[in-house]
């Protein structure tokens, strides 16, 4: 089996990442390290260097270093052509506020832009979660050109995706009802989280995805997308508990008190850091 550890270089590693790493390396699968810098605006080289340094210090060693998503633009272009050839991709000029006028709380709307990172617990990461915005399909038949400056969406048919989570058991999700036609590329030309990870997991032959339970709602659409791309068998999924700051608040990158390098500077050992996440995970 091959799994992956896939942090975004948009902040320092913190205890949320460490918990994910415990599950990833604890799965018994070989581990591929992928730097999820699909959001070029928010990714920073110093954070990427920090990921390597902190993983080394913590004692997690990847079996394969797959590098950055930003170096794989040709792979994503090849994949989008597979969808375009099926007539599944269209351009959308709706603003976030137009899509969000359906009544989602303003905080949730803001949070959908806050970033996508497989290994970081964050409210509404990737735009998924209880306040997820559902796109109406307004631009489906408008025939806008697929160029930079527009978002690109994938036409999503009705239908339930079923999968068995290795911890949570059988799951059912209907992506059209959850989110509608989802973005694969944003108007600034960034490949989206949903698209980039689905393509990567397929092309990098990942057959076990281990990530936080906050990403559970996006699994159905990733399975759907993988099938549309031509992946014959989806990976297995395991969604693990998150470390909570309080019963209702997840950790985020702004929580400096949980940063690995801050804890290290305060004299924590790697054993203490790894033990802290084991006891802090909410079951
Ligand atoms: Zn639109």
Coordinates of C-alpha atoms and ligand atoms in Angstrom, one line a residue:
X1 CA 0.0 0.0 0.0
X2 CA 1.1 3.6 -0.7
X3 CA -0.3 6.5 1.3
X4 CA 0.7 10.1 1.4
X5 CA 1.5 13.0 3.8
X6 CA 0.4 16.2 2.0
X7 CA 0.9 19.4 3.9
X8 CA 0.4 22.9 2.3
X9 CA 3.4 25.2 2.7
X10 CA 1.2 28.0 4.0
X11 CA 2.3 27.8 7.6
X12 CA 4.5 26.0 10.0
X13 CA 3.7 22.4 11.0
X14 CA 1.7 22.1 14.2
X15 CA 0.1 19.5 16.3
X16 CA -2.7 18.9 13.8
X17 CA -0.1 17.9 11.3
X18 CA 1.7 15.7 13.8
X19 CA -1.5 13.8 14.6
X20 CA -2.1 13.3 10.8
X21 CA 1.5 12.1 10.5
X22 CA 1.0 9.6 13.4
X23 CA -2.0 8.1 11.5
X24 CA -0.2 8.2 8.1
X25 CA 3.0 6.6 9.3
X26 CA 1.1 4.4 11.6
X27 CA -0.9 2.9 8.8
X28 CA 1.9 0.5 7.8
X29 CA 1.7 1.7 4.2
X30 CA 4.7 3.3 2.4
X31 CA 4.5 7.1 2.6
X32 CA 4.8 9.6 -0.2
X33 CA 5.5 13.2 0.7
X34 CA 3.7 15.8 -1.4
X35 CA 3.9 19.5 -1.0
X36 CA 0.4 20.9 -1.7
X37 CA 1.3 24.4 -3.0
X38 CA -1.6 24.6 -5.5
X39 CA -2.5 27.9 -3.9
X40 CA 0.5 29.8 -5.2
X41 CA -0.5 33.1 -3.5
X42 CA -0.3 31.7 0.0
X43 CA 2.6 29.2 -0.3
X44 CA 6.0 30.3 0.9
X45 CA 9.4 28.7 0.4
X46 CA 10.3 29.1 4.1
X47 CA 7.3 27.1 5.1
X48 CA 8.2 24.3 2.6
X49 CA 11.7 24.2 4.0
X50 CA 10.2 24.1 7.5
X51 CA 8.1 21.0 6.6
X52 CA 11.2 19.0 5.7
X53 CA 13.1 20.2 8.8
X54 CA 10.2 19.5 11.2
X55 CA 9.4 16.1 9.8
X56 CA 13.1 15.2 10.0
X57 CA 13.2 16.3 13.7
X58 CA 10.0 14.5 14.5
X59 CA 11.4 11.3 13.0
X60 CA 8.9 10.8 10.1
X61 CA 10.7 9.6 7.0
X62 CA 8.9 9.5 3.7
X63 CA 9.6 6.6 1.4
X64 CA 9.0 8.8 -1.7
X65 CA 9.4 12.5 -2.1
X66 CA 7.0 13.6 -4.8
X67 CA 7.7 17.3 -4.5
X68 CA 5.5 20.3 -5.3
X69 CA 2.2 20.5 -7.0
X70 CA 3.3 23.7 -8.6
X71 CA 5.8 21.7 -10.6
X72 CA 3.0 19.5 -12.0
X73 CA 1.1 21.9 -14.1
X74 CA 1.5 19.7 -17.2
X75 CA -0.1 16.8 -15.3
X76 CA -3.1 18.8 -14.4
X77 CA -3.5 20.2 -17.9
X78 CA -3.4 16.7 -19.3
X79 CA -6.1 15.7 -16.8
X80 CA -8.3 18.6 -17.5
X81 CA -8.2 17.7 -21.2
X82 CA -9.7 14.3 -20.3
X83 CA -12.7 16.1 -18.7
X84 CA -13.0 18.6 -21.5
X85 CA -13.1 15.9 -24.1
X86 CA -16.2 14.6 -22.3
X87 CA -17.8 18.1 -22.3
X88 CA -17.6 18.2 -18.6
X89 CA -15.8 21.5 -17.9
X90 CA -17.3 25.0 -18.2
X91 CA -16.4 28.5 -17.3
X92 CA -18.1 30.4 -14.5
X93 CA -17.9 34.1 -13.7
X94 CA -20.0 34.1 -10.5
X95 CA -18.5 35.8 -7.6
X96 CA -18.3 34.2 -4.2
X97 CA -20.9 36.5 -2.8
X98 CA -23.3 35.6 -5.6
X99 CA -22.9 31.9 -4.9
X100 CA -23.0 32.5 -1.2
X101 CA -26.2 34.6 -1.2
X102 CA -28.1 31.4 -0.4
X103 CA -27.7 32.1 3.3
X104 CA -24.5 30.6 4.5
X105 CA -23.0 32.5 7.4
X106 CA -20.5 35.2 6.4
X107 CA -17.8 33.6 8.5
X108 CA -18.3 30.3 6.6
X109 CA -18.1 32.2 3.3
X110 CA -14.9 33.8 4.3
X111 CA -13.5 30.5 5.5
X112 CA -14.0 28.8 2.2
X113 CA -11.2 30.9 0.8
X114 CA -8.9 30.2 3.8
X115 CA -7.0 27.4 2.2
X116 CA -6.8 23.7 1.5
X117 CA -4.4 21.5 3.3
X118 CA -4.8 17.8 3.8
X119 CA -2.9 17.8 7.0
X120 CA -4.2 20.8 8.8
X121 CA -7.4 20.9 10.7
X122 CA -9.1 24.1 9.7
X123 CA -12.7 25.1 9.7
X124 CA -14.3 24.5 6.3
X125 CA -11.0 23.6 4.7
X126 CA -11.4 23.2 1.0
X127 CA -14.8 24.8 1.3
X128 CA -16.3 21.6 2.7
X129 CA -18.3 21.3 5.9
X130 CA -21.7 22.0 7.3
X131 CA -21.9 25.5 5.8
X132 CA -20.6 24.5 2.4
X133 CA -21.8 26.6 -0.4
X134 CA -23.8 24.8 -3.1
X135 CA -23.3 26.1 -6.6
X136 CA -26.5 26.5 -8.5
X137 CA -25.2 25.7 -12.0
X138 CA -26.0 29.2 -13.2
X139 CA -23.2 29.2 -15.8
X140 CA -23.6 25.6 -17.1
X141 CA -25.1 26.6 -20.4
X142 CA -23.7 30.1 -20.9
X143 CA -20.8 29.0 -23.1
X144 CA -18.2 31.3 -21.5
X145 CA -14.7 30.6 -22.8
X146 CA -12.4 28.4 -20.7
X147 CA -9.7 31.1 -20.1
X148 CA -7.9 32.6 -17.2
X149 CA -10.1 35.1 -15.4
X150 CA -13.0 32.7 -15.1
X151 CA -13.4 29.8 -12.7
X152 CA -13.6 26.4 -14.3
X153 CA -16.2 24.0 -13.0
X154 CA -17.0 20.3 -13.6
X155 CA -20.5 19.3 -14.5
X156 CA -21.7 17.0 -11.7
X157 CA -24.5 14.6 -12.4
X158 CA -26.9 13.5 -9.6
X159 CA -26.0 10.3 -7.9
X160 CA -24.7 8.8 -4.7
X161 CA -21.1 7.8 -4.1
X162 CA -20.7 5.0 -1.6
X163 CA -17.4 4.1 0.1
X164 CA -16.3 2.4 3.3
X165 CA -14.2 4.5 5.5
X166 CA -11.7 2.3 7.3
X167 CA -12.6 3.9 10.7
X168 CA -16.1 5.2 10.3
X169 CA -17.7 2.4 8.1
X170 CA -20.1 2.8 5.2
X171 CA -20.6 6.3 3.8
X172 CA -22.9 7.8 1.2
X173 CA -22.5 11.2 -0.4
X174 CA -24.2 13.0 -3.3
X175 CA -21.8 15.6 -4.6
X176 CA -24.4 17.5 -6.6
X177 CA -26.6 17.9 -3.5
X178 CA -23.6 18.8 -1.3
X179 CA -21.8 21.4 -3.5
X180 CA -23.1 21.3 -7.0
X181 CA -20.7 21.7 -9.9
X182 CA -17.4 22.2 -8.2
X183 CA -14.4 24.3 -9.1
X184 CA -11.4 22.6 -10.7
X185 CA -9.5 25.8 -11.4
X186 CA -10.1 29.2 -9.8
X187 CA -10.3 32.5 -11.6
X188 CA -6.7 33.3 -10.8
X189 CA -5.5 30.2 -12.5
X190 CA -4.9 28.0 -9.5
X191 CA -5.9 24.4 -9.7
X192 CA -8.2 23.7 -6.8
X193 CA -7.6 21.5 -3.9
X194 CA -10.3 19.0 -5.0
X195 CA -8.8 18.7 -8.5
X196 CA -5.1 18.7 -7.7
X197 CA -5.3 16.0 -5.0
X198 CA -7.6 13.8 -7.0
X199 CA -5.2 13.9 -10.0
X200 CA -2.2 13.5 -7.7
X201 CA -3.6 10.5 -5.8
X202 CA -4.4 8.9 -9.2
X203 CA -1.1 9.6 -11.0
X204 CA 1.0 8.9 -7.9
X205 CA -0.8 5.6 -7.4
X206 CA -1.9 6.4 -3.9
X207 CA -4.2 3.6 -2.7
X208 CA -4.7 4.7 0.9
X209 CA -5.8 8.3 1.9
X210 CA -5.4 9.1 5.6
X211 CA -6.7 12.5 6.6
X212 CA -8.8 14.4 9.1
X213 CA -12.5 13.8 9.5
X214 CA -13.1 17.4 8.5
X215 CA -12.4 16.4 4.9
X216 CA -14.9 13.5 4.9
X217 CA -17.5 15.5 3.0
X218 CA -15.1 16.0 0.0
X219 CA -14.4 12.3 -0.4
X220 CA -17.5 11.5 -2.5
X221 CA -16.7 14.2 -5.1
X222 CA -13.0 13.1 -5.2
X223 CA -14.1 9.5 -5.9
X224 CA -16.5 10.8 -8.6
X225 CA -13.8 13.0 -10.2
X226 CA -11.3 10.1 -10.2
X227 CA -13.7 7.9 -12.0
X228 CA -14.4 10.7 -14.6
X229 CA -10.7 10.9 -15.2
X230 CA -10.5 7.2 -15.8
X231 CA -9.2 5.9 -12.5
X232 CA -10.4 2.3 -12.3
X233 CA -10.3 1.8 -8.6
X234 CA -10.5 4.6 -6.0
X235 CA -8.1 4.6 -3.0
X236 CA -9.2 3.4 0.4
X237 CA -10.0 6.2 2.9
X238 CA -9.4 6.6 6.6
X239 CA -10.6 9.8 8.2
X240 CA -9.2 10.3 11.7
X241 CA -10.2 12.5 14.6
X242 CA -8.9 16.0 15.0
X243 CA -7.1 17.7 17.8
X244 CA -9.5 20.2 19.2
X245 CA -8.5 23.5 20.8
X246 CA -11.9 23.4 22.6
X247 CA -14.9 21.2 22.0
X248 CA -16.1 23.4 19.2
X249 CA -12.9 24.9 17.8
X250 CA -10.3 23.2 15.7
X251 CA -6.7 24.1 15.7
X252 CA -5.5 26.4 13.0
X253 CA -2.1 27.5 11.7
X254 CA -2.5 30.8 13.6
X255 CA -2.4 28.9 16.8
X256 CA 1.3 29.6 17.5
X257 CA 1.1 27.7 20.8
X258 CA 0.9 24.5 18.9
X259 CA 3.6 25.0 16.3
X260 CA 6.2 22.2 16.2
X261 CA 9.1 24.6 16.1
X262 CA 7.7 26.8 18.9
X263 CA 7.4 23.7 21.1
X264 CA 10.8 22.6 20.1
X265 CA 12.2 26.0 21.0
X266 CA 10.6 25.7 24.4
X267 CA 12.4 22.5 25.1
X268 CA 9.9 19.9 24.1
X269 CA 11.4 16.6 22.9
X270 CA 10.0 14.8 19.8
X271 CA 8.6 12.1 22.1
X272 CA 6.7 14.7 24.1
X273 CA 5.3 16.3 20.9
X274 CA 4.2 12.9 19.5
X275 CA 2.7 11.9 22.9
X276 CA 0.8 15.2 23.1
X277 CA -1.1 14.5 19.9
X278 CA -2.0 11.0 21.0
X279 CA -3.6 12.3 24.1
X280 CA -5.2 15.4 22.5
X281 CA -7.1 13.7 19.7
X282 CA -10.9 13.8 20.3
X283 CA -12.3 10.3 19.9
Ligands
LIG1 ZN1 -21.3 30.7 -12.4

